[in-house]
mmCIF file of C-alpha atoms and ligand atoms in Angstrom:
data_model
loop_
_atom_site.group_PDB
_atom_site.id
_atom_site.type_symbol
_atom_site.label_atom_id
_atom_site.label_comp_id
_atom_site.label_asym_id
_atom_site.label_seq_id
_atom_site.Cartn_x
_atom_site.Cartn_y
_atom_site.Cartn_z
ATOM 1 C CA MET Q 1 21.270 4.258 3.985
ATOM 2 C CA ALA Q 2 18.830 2.860 1.442
ATOM 3 C CA ILE Q 3 15.215 1.937 2.012
ATOM 4 C CA GLY Q 4 13.489 -0.733 -0.062
ATOM 5 C CA ILE Q 5 10.021 -0.244 -1.505
ATOM 6 C CA PHE Q 6 8.209 -3.280 -2.851
ATOM 7 C CA ASP Q 7 5.025 -3.691 -4.844
ATOM 8 C CA SER Q 8 3.527 -6.336 -7.088
ATOM 9 C CA GLY Q 9 3.753 -3.838 -9.932
ATOM 10 C CA LEU Q 10 3.779 -0.113 -10.416
ATOM 11 C CA GLY Q 11 1.286 1.066 -7.765
ATOM 12 C CA GLY Q 12 3.995 1.350 -5.122
ATOM 13 C CA LEU Q 13 5.508 4.183 -7.161
ATOM 14 C CA THR Q 14 2.769 6.410 -5.686
ATOM 15 C CA VAL Q 15 4.296 5.668 -2.262
ATOM 16 C CA LEU Q 16 7.857 6.051 -3.563
ATOM 17 C CA GLU Q 17 7.040 9.550 -4.849
ATOM 18 C CA SER Q 18 5.735 10.695 -1.476
ATOM 19 C CA VAL Q 19 8.641 9.126 0.398
ATOM 20 C CA ALA Q 20 11.136 10.769 -1.984
ATOM 21 C CA ARG Q 21 9.492 14.154 -1.361
ATOM 22 C CA ARG Q 22 9.435 13.640 2.401
ATOM 23 C CA LEU Q 23 12.969 12.167 2.710
ATOM 24 C CA PRO Q 24 14.889 13.569 -0.277
ATOM 25 C CA GLU Q 25 18.285 12.560 1.126
ATOM 26 C CA VAL Q 26 17.418 8.844 1.489
ATOM 27 C CA PRO Q 27 18.271 6.521 -1.445
ATOM 28 C CA LEU Q 28 15.262 4.377 -2.400
ATOM 29 C CA VAL Q 29 15.391 1.017 -4.148
ATOM 30 C CA TYR Q 30 12.102 0.097 -5.779
ATOM 31 C CA LEU Q 31 11.195 -3.440 -6.798
ATOM 32 C CA GLY Q 32 8.083 -4.124 -8.855
ATOM 33 C CA ASP Q 33 7.224 -7.800 -9.253
ATOM 34 C CA ASN Q 34 5.635 -7.059 -12.617
ATOM 35 C CA ALA Q 35 6.207 -10.600 -13.863
ATOM 36 C CA HIS Q 36 3.673 -11.816 -11.296
ATOM 37 C CA ALA Q 37 1.259 -8.864 -11.022
ATOM 38 C CA PRO Q 38 -1.532 -8.558 -10.151
ATOM 39 C CA TYR Q 39 -1.333 -10.172 -6.715
ATOM 40 C CA GLY Q 40 -4.955 -9.342 -5.931
ATOM 41 C CA VAL Q 41 -6.280 -12.536 -7.469
ATOM 42 C CA ARG Q 42 -3.609 -14.881 -6.021
ATOM 43 C CA THR Q 43 -3.784 -17.147 -2.964
ATOM 44 C CA ALA Q 44 -2.269 -16.062 0.361
ATOM 45 C CA ASP Q 45 0.475 -18.750 0.076
ATOM 46 C CA ASP Q 46 1.405 -17.578 -3.358
ATOM 47 C CA ILE Q 47 1.545 -13.930 -2.250
ATOM 48 C CA PHE Q 48 3.678 -14.924 0.759
ATOM 49 C CA GLY Q 49 6.248 -16.728 -1.439
ATOM 50 C CA LEU Q 50 6.469 -13.948 -4.016
ATOM 51 C CA THR Q 51 6.690 -11.198 -1.408
ATOM 52 C CA CYS Q 52 9.471 -12.982 0.521
ATOM 53 C CA ALA Q 53 11.450 -13.379 -2.728
ATOM 54 C CA GLY Q 54 11.027 -9.669 -3.507
ATOM 55 C CA VAL Q 55 12.056 -8.580 -0.026
ATOM 56 C CA GLU Q 56 15.177 -10.780 -0.134
ATOM 57 C CA ARG Q 57 16.162 -9.113 -3.406
ATOM 58 C CA LEU Q 58 15.893 -5.714 -1.689
ATOM 59 C CA TRP Q 59 17.967 -6.910 1.283
ATOM 60 C CA ALA Q 60 20.654 -7.805 -1.272
ATOM 61 C CA GLU Q 61 20.613 -4.114 -2.303
ATOM 62 C CA GLY Q 62 21.558 -3.076 1.241
ATOM 63 C CA CYS Q 63 18.026 -2.204 2.349
ATOM 64 C CA ASP Q 64 17.541 -3.456 5.920
ATOM 65 C CA LEU Q 65 14.088 -1.882 6.021
ATOM 66 C CA VAL Q 66 11.572 -2.723 3.314
ATOM 67 C CA ILE Q 67 8.165 -1.127 2.956
ATOM 68 C CA LEU Q 68 5.535 -3.337 1.390
ATOM 69 C CA ALA Q 69 3.931 -0.577 -0.677
ATOM 70 C CA CYS Q 70 1.254 -3.075 -1.577
ATOM 71 C CA ASN Q 71 -1.888 -3.584 0.486
ATOM 72 C CA THR Q 72 -2.389 -7.043 -0.942
ATOM 73 C CA ALA Q 73 1.042 -8.212 0.273
ATOM 74 C CA SER Q 74 0.614 -6.310 3.554
ATOM 75 C CA ALA Q 75 -2.775 -7.966 4.094
ATOM 76 C CA ALA Q 76 -2.037 -11.477 2.920
ATOM 77 C CA ALA Q 77 1.624 -11.982 3.878
ATOM 78 C CA LEU Q 78 3.067 -9.399 6.280
ATOM 79 C CA LYS Q 79 1.884 -10.854 9.590
ATOM 80 C CA ARG Q 80 3.174 -14.316 8.631
ATOM 81 C CA MET Q 81 6.482 -12.807 7.442
ATOM 82 C CA GLN Q 82 6.973 -10.875 10.676
ATOM 83 C CA GLU Q 83 6.052 -13.860 12.835
ATOM 84 C CA THR Q 84 7.969 -16.595 10.986
ATOM 85 C CA TRP Q 85 10.438 -15.239 8.506
ATOM 86 C CA VAL Q 86 12.021 -11.792 9.034
ATOM 87 C CA PRO Q 87 15.489 -12.256 10.647
ATOM 88 C CA GLU Q 88 16.993 -10.179 13.428
ATOM 89 C CA GLY Q 89 18.323 -6.845 12.181
ATOM 90 C CA LYS Q 90 15.831 -6.536 9.309
ATOM 91 C CA ARG Q 91 12.412 -4.918 9.205
ATOM 92 C CA VAL Q 92 9.455 -5.271 6.871
ATOM 93 C CA LEU Q 93 6.650 -2.753 7.352
ATOM 94 C CA GLY Q 94 3.281 -2.525 5.662
ATOM 95 C CA VAL Q 95 0.957 0.228 4.549
ATOM 96 C CA PHE Q 96 -2.158 -0.597 6.587
ATOM 97 C CA VAL Q 97 -1.177 0.562 10.028
ATOM 98 C CA PRO Q 98 -0.388 4.231 9.132
ATOM 99 C CA LEU Q 99 -3.755 4.404 7.425
ATOM 100 C CA ILE Q 100 -5.635 2.975 10.379
ATOM 101 C CA GLU Q 101 -3.747 5.203 12.804
ATOM 102 C CA ALA Q 102 -4.886 8.223 10.744
ATOM 103 C CA LEU Q 103 -8.469 6.976 10.609
ATOM 104 C CA THR Q 104 -8.564 6.379 14.357
ATOM 105 C CA GLU Q 105 -6.594 9.544 15.166
ATOM 106 C CA ARG Q 106 -3.798 7.719 16.976
ATOM 107 C CA GLY Q 107 -0.130 8.551 17.175
ATOM 108 C CA TRP Q 108 2.476 5.987 16.072
ATOM 109 C CA GLY Q 109 2.716 2.987 18.356
ATOM 110 C CA ASP Q 110 -0.224 4.071 20.546
ATOM 111 C CA ASN Q 111 -1.162 0.625 21.833
ATOM 112 C CA SER Q 112 -3.852 1.718 24.270
ATOM 113 C CA PRO Q 113 -7.076 -0.336 24.256
ATOM 114 C CA PRO Q 114 -9.575 0.148 21.423
ATOM 115 C CA ARG Q 115 -11.902 3.094 21.870
ATOM 116 C CA GLU Q 116 -14.806 4.884 20.199
ATOM 117 C CA VAL Q 117 -13.715 7.078 17.281
ATOM 118 C CA ALA Q 118 -15.439 9.827 15.304
ATOM 119 C CA VAL Q 119 -16.106 7.822 12.136
ATOM 120 C CA LYS Q 120 -18.708 5.068 12.341
ATOM 121 C CA HIS Q 121 -19.258 4.070 8.706
ATOM 122 C CA VAL Q 122 -16.195 3.302 6.626
ATOM 123 C CA ALA Q 123 -16.027 2.153 3.025
ATOM 124 C CA LEU Q 124 -12.966 0.084 2.098
ATOM 125 C CA PHE Q 125 -11.958 -0.240 -1.557
ATOM 126 C CA ALA Q 126 -9.230 -2.810 -2.197
ATOM 127 C CA THR Q 127 -8.222 -5.822 -4.273
ATOM 128 C CA PRO Q 128 -10.163 -9.102 -3.878
ATOM 129 C CA ALA Q 129 -7.243 -10.677 -1.923
ATOM 130 C CA THR Q 130 -7.003 -7.734 0.486
ATOM 131 C CA VAL Q 131 -10.751 -7.798 1.126
ATOM 132 C CA ALA Q 132 -10.740 -11.583 1.585
ATOM 133 C CA SER Q 133 -7.927 -11.368 4.167
ATOM 134 C CA ARG Q 134 -10.013 -9.108 6.472
ATOM 135 C CA ALA Q 135 -6.651 -7.694 7.642
ATOM 136 C CA PHE Q 136 -8.026 -4.152 7.621
ATOM 137 C CA GLN Q 137 -10.879 -5.073 9.971
ATOM 138 C CA ARG Q 138 -8.452 -7.024 12.185
ATOM 139 C CA GLU Q 139 -6.041 -4.082 12.549
ATOM 140 C CA LEU Q 140 -8.936 -1.666 13.045
ATOM 141 C CA ALA Q 141 -10.434 -3.812 15.818
ATOM 142 C CA PHE Q 142 -7.173 -3.435 17.820
ATOM 143 C CA ARG Q 143 -7.698 0.329 17.842
ATOM 144 C CA ALA Q 144 -11.380 1.211 17.516
ATOM 145 C CA ILE Q 145 -14.793 -0.043 18.557
ATOM 146 C CA GLY Q 146 -18.171 0.484 16.941
ATOM 147 C CA VAL Q 147 -16.925 1.094 13.400
ATOM 148 C CA ASP Q 148 -18.941 -0.474 10.625
ATOM 149 C CA VAL Q 149 -16.693 -1.385 7.647
ATOM 150 C CA GLU Q 150 -18.183 -2.224 4.261
ATOM 151 C CA ALA Q 151 -15.553 -3.623 1.903
ATOM 152 C CA GLN Q 152 -15.723 -3.595 -1.878
ATOM 153 C CA PRO Q 153 -13.395 -5.928 -3.803
ATOM 154 C CA CYS Q 154 -12.447 -3.836 -6.821
ATOM 155 C CA GLY Q 155 -11.800 -6.544 -9.405
ATOM 156 C CA GLY Q 156 -10.125 -5.408 -12.622
ATOM 157 C CA VAL Q 157 -8.954 -1.951 -11.537
ATOM 158 C CA VAL Q 158 -5.276 -2.858 -10.969
ATOM 159 C CA ASP Q 159 -5.135 -4.722 -14.279
ATOM 160 C CA ALA Q 160 -6.638 -1.771 -16.163
ATOM 161 C CA ILE Q 161 -4.186 0.667 -14.538
ATOM 162 C CA GLU Q 162 -1.179 -1.600 -15.178
ATOM 163 C CA GLN Q 163 -2.256 -1.821 -18.830
ATOM 164 C CA GLY Q 164 -2.604 1.965 -19.054
ATOM 165 C CA ASP Q 165 -6.357 1.710 -19.828
ATOM 166 C CA GLU Q 166 -7.549 4.778 -17.959
ATOM 167 C CA ILE Q 167 -11.083 4.739 -19.377
ATOM 168 C CA LEU Q 168 -11.685 1.164 -18.267
ATOM 169 C CA ALA Q 169 -10.122 1.830 -14.842
ATOM 170 C CA GLU Q 170 -12.410 4.832 -14.281
ATOM 171 C CA ALA Q 171 -15.520 2.973 -15.446
ATOM 172 C CA LEU Q 172 -14.693 0.107 -13.072
ATOM 173 C CA VAL Q 173 -14.152 2.524 -10.178
ATOM 174 C CA ARG Q 174 -17.574 4.110 -10.758
ATOM 175 C CA SER Q 175 -19.287 0.740 -10.812
ATOM 176 C CA HIS Q 176 -17.469 -0.450 -7.653
ATOM 177 C CA VAL Q 177 -18.449 2.741 -5.810
ATOM 178 C CA GLU Q 178 -22.073 2.272 -6.902
ATOM 179 C CA ALA Q 179 -22.027 -1.335 -5.723
ATOM 180 C CA LEU Q 180 -20.692 -0.278 -2.334
ATOM 181 C CA LYS Q 181 -23.204 2.530 -1.969
ATOM 182 C CA ARG Q 182 -26.059 0.076 -2.481
ATOM 183 C CA ARG Q 183 -24.886 -1.624 0.726
ATOM 184 C CA MET Q 184 -23.700 1.496 2.606
ATOM 185 C CA PRO Q 185 -25.449 4.581 1.182
ATOM 186 C CA HIS Q 186 -23.703 7.151 3.408
ATOM 187 C CA PRO Q 187 -20.107 6.272 4.338
ATOM 188 C CA GLU Q 188 -18.353 9.019 6.328
ATOM 189 C CA ALA Q 189 -14.900 7.902 5.254
ATOM 190 C CA ALA Q 190 -13.486 5.937 2.350
ATOM 191 C CA ILE Q 191 -10.191 4.067 2.390
ATOM 192 C CA LEU Q 192 -8.369 3.668 -0.911
ATOM 193 C CA GLY Q 193 -6.695 0.444 0.175
ATOM 194 C CA CYS Q 194 -4.523 -0.221 -2.846
ATOM 195 C CA THR Q 195 -1.435 1.728 -3.843
ATOM 196 C CA HIS Q 196 -2.618 1.818 -7.471
ATOM 197 C CA TYR Q 197 -5.751 3.778 -6.583
ATOM 198 C CA PRO Q 198 -4.202 7.263 -6.138
ATOM 199 C CA LEU Q 199 -4.071 7.258 -9.944
ATOM 200 C CA VAL Q 200 -7.872 7.138 -10.055
ATOM 201 C CA GLU Q 201 -8.433 9.046 -6.814
ATOM 202 C CA LYS Q 202 -10.338 11.831 -8.585
ATOM 203 C CA THR Q 203 -12.811 9.309 -9.980
ATOM 204 C CA PHE Q 204 -13.275 7.756 -6.524
ATOM 205 C CA ARG Q 205 -13.876 11.209 -5.011
ATOM 206 C CA ALA Q 206 -16.359 12.244 -7.719
ATOM 207 C CA ALA Q 207 -18.276 8.957 -7.463
ATOM 208 C CA LEU Q 208 -18.364 9.091 -3.650
ATOM 209 C CA GLY Q 209 -19.572 12.701 -3.632
ATOM 210 C CA ASP Q 210 -19.008 15.508 -1.158
ATOM 211 C CA GLY Q 211 -18.972 14.806 2.523
ATOM 212 C CA VAL Q 212 -16.941 11.567 2.311
ATOM 213 C CA ARG Q 213 -13.442 11.879 3.727
ATOM 214 C CA VAL Q 214 -11.070 9.983 1.449
ATOM 215 C CA PHE Q 215 -7.912 8.431 2.966
ATOM 216 C CA SER Q 216 -5.154 7.811 0.461
ATOM 217 C CA GLN Q 217 -1.921 6.147 1.518
ATOM 218 C CA PRO Q 218 1.162 7.754 -0.024
ATOM 219 C CA GLU Q 219 1.514 10.776 2.300
ATOM 220 C CA LEU Q 220 0.432 8.833 5.387
ATOM 221 C CA VAL Q 221 3.035 6.141 4.718
ATOM 222 C CA ALA Q 222 5.789 8.702 4.010
ATOM 223 C CA ASP Q 223 5.085 10.544 7.279
ATOM 224 C CA SER Q 224 5.032 7.309 9.216
ATOM 225 C CA LEU Q 225 8.343 6.158 7.674
ATOM 226 C CA ALA Q 226 10.021 9.493 8.480
ATOM 227 C CA ASP Q 227 8.831 9.096 12.049
ATOM 228 C CA TYR Q 228 10.086 5.493 12.212
ATOM 229 C CA LEU Q 229 13.556 6.365 10.895
ATOM 230 C CA ALA Q 230 13.872 9.223 13.372
ATOM 231 C CA ARG Q 231 13.280 6.737 16.190
ATOM 232 C CA ARG Q 232 15.093 3.745 14.676
ATOM 233 C CA PRO Q 233 17.916 5.171 12.523
ATOM 234 C CA GLU Q 234 19.764 1.833 12.719
ATOM 235 C CA PHE Q 235 17.307 0.423 10.141
ATOM 236 C CA ALA Q 236 18.447 2.754 7.397
ATOM 237 C CA GLY Q 237 20.447 0.086 5.526
ATOM 238 C CA GLU Q 238 23.893 0.307 3.977
ATOM 239 C CA GLY Q 239 22.816 0.749 0.341
ATOM 240 C CA ARG Q 240 23.880 4.038 -1.233
ATOM 241 C CA ALA Q 241 22.189 4.090 -4.636
ATOM 242 C CA SER Q 242 18.586 4.627 -5.738
ATOM 243 C CA ARG Q 243 17.465 2.038 -8.297
ATOM 244 C CA PHE Q 244 14.312 0.858 -10.006
ATOM 245 C CA LEU Q 245 14.155 -2.917 -10.388
ATOM 246 C CA THR Q 246 11.551 -5.122 -12.001
ATOM 247 C CA THR Q 247 11.004 -8.832 -12.502
ATOM 248 C CA GLY Q 248 9.199 -7.918 -15.732
ATOM 249 C CA ASP Q 249 10.432 -6.455 -18.978
ATOM 250 C CA PRO Q 250 12.466 -3.339 -18.056
ATOM 251 C CA GLY Q 251 11.652 -1.484 -21.286
ATOM 252 C CA SER Q 252 7.892 -1.750 -21.142
ATOM 253 C CA VAL Q 253 7.822 -1.287 -17.350
ATOM 254 C CA SER Q 254 9.870 1.937 -17.725
ATOM 255 C CA ASP Q 255 7.409 3.166 -20.369
ATOM 256 C CA ARG Q 256 4.395 2.470 -18.174
ATOM 257 C CA ALA Q 257 6.039 3.960 -15.090
ATOM 258 C CA VAL Q 258 5.837 7.413 -16.671
ATOM 259 C CA GLN Q 259 2.084 7.581 -16.035
ATOM 260 C CA PHE Q 260 2.732 7.027 -12.310
ATOM 261 C CA LEU Q 261 5.680 9.373 -11.865
ATOM 262 C CA ARG Q 262 5.113 11.870 -14.695
ATOM 263 C CA ARG Q 263 8.842 11.756 -15.418
ATOM 264 C CA PRO Q 264 11.056 9.219 -17.163
ATOM 265 C CA VAL Q 265 12.674 6.479 -15.065
ATOM 266 C CA SER Q 266 14.785 3.596 -16.148
ATOM 267 C CA PHE Q 267 13.960 0.178 -14.689
ATOM 268 C CA GLU Q 268 16.600 -2.554 -14.589
ATOM 269 C CA ALA Q 269 16.082 -6.323 -14.529
ATOM 270 C CA ALA Q 270 15.939 -7.531 -10.914
HETATM 271 N N1 DGL B 301 -0.718 -2.016 -5.375
HETATM 272 C C1 DGL B 301 -1.157 -3.314 -4.906
HETATM 273 C C2 DGL B 301 -1.989 -3.102 -3.640
HETATM 274 O O1 DGL B 301 -1.795 -2.089 -2.969
HETATM 275 C C3 DGL B 301 -1.747 -3.989 -6.079
HETATM 276 C C4 DGL B 301 -2.266 -5.290 -5.867
HETATM 277 C C5 DGL B 301 -2.248 -6.272 -6.994
HETATM 278 O O2 DGL B 301 -1.181 -6.567 -7.533
HETATM 279 O O3 DGL B 301 -3.325 -6.803 -7.276
HETATM 280 O O4 DGL B 301 -2.808 -3.897 -3.249
#
């Protein structure tokens, strides 16, 4: 029973780590589309094509259920994939819904009408493509009313993280938080809507200041997956082995993965 975890690059490893901690007995096959990262500056059609190719590769590994551990793919491609492309017997799930369920204090699959929730001012930090898709606002509107969302496209952050340039990534985070605060001086909650951002979560928290509740995805997604598998065990696919695959150069991707996992891993060519 293997589960597939897909990201444009290395950010999804933050989700993989949490899932591995939460479900230690489940083999996980990770695919990073490093050859085409970052997705955040690509068109929706492009992201759709690349994400479908990545998911098919994970199906070939015996993963009937694939998590898009990438907000950009979840925002720009997932709905279209689920509506037009995913065959019977397979599942592709994204990382937005668990986050929004946590923000709106809903249990899994609570499809009751939208209602007032405690938070009224929410800051969303994400890639330019995720912000442009407005998928977060769309999913939120199904569940909550009266929430003001201010979104900040965080250009450059994913690139800096993928290149291992921590100083640049942190400087960019501070300037994106400042830019957002000029438009929304007192957010009550902040969403880190990109799976790369847990690596600079401390910088986000420091720049946002006390009193802002920060929602980060890895644990939320791991809990939601555990819940899903308990209800739908038939989607734990037939794969038996954990693997790390990349469309990029396995050597350099393995080297860079260490900063995400803080342990050595060996990527193989996808
Ligand atoms: N980790 C991806 C996300 O969550 C990175 C996006 C990108 O490749 O630009 O959005």
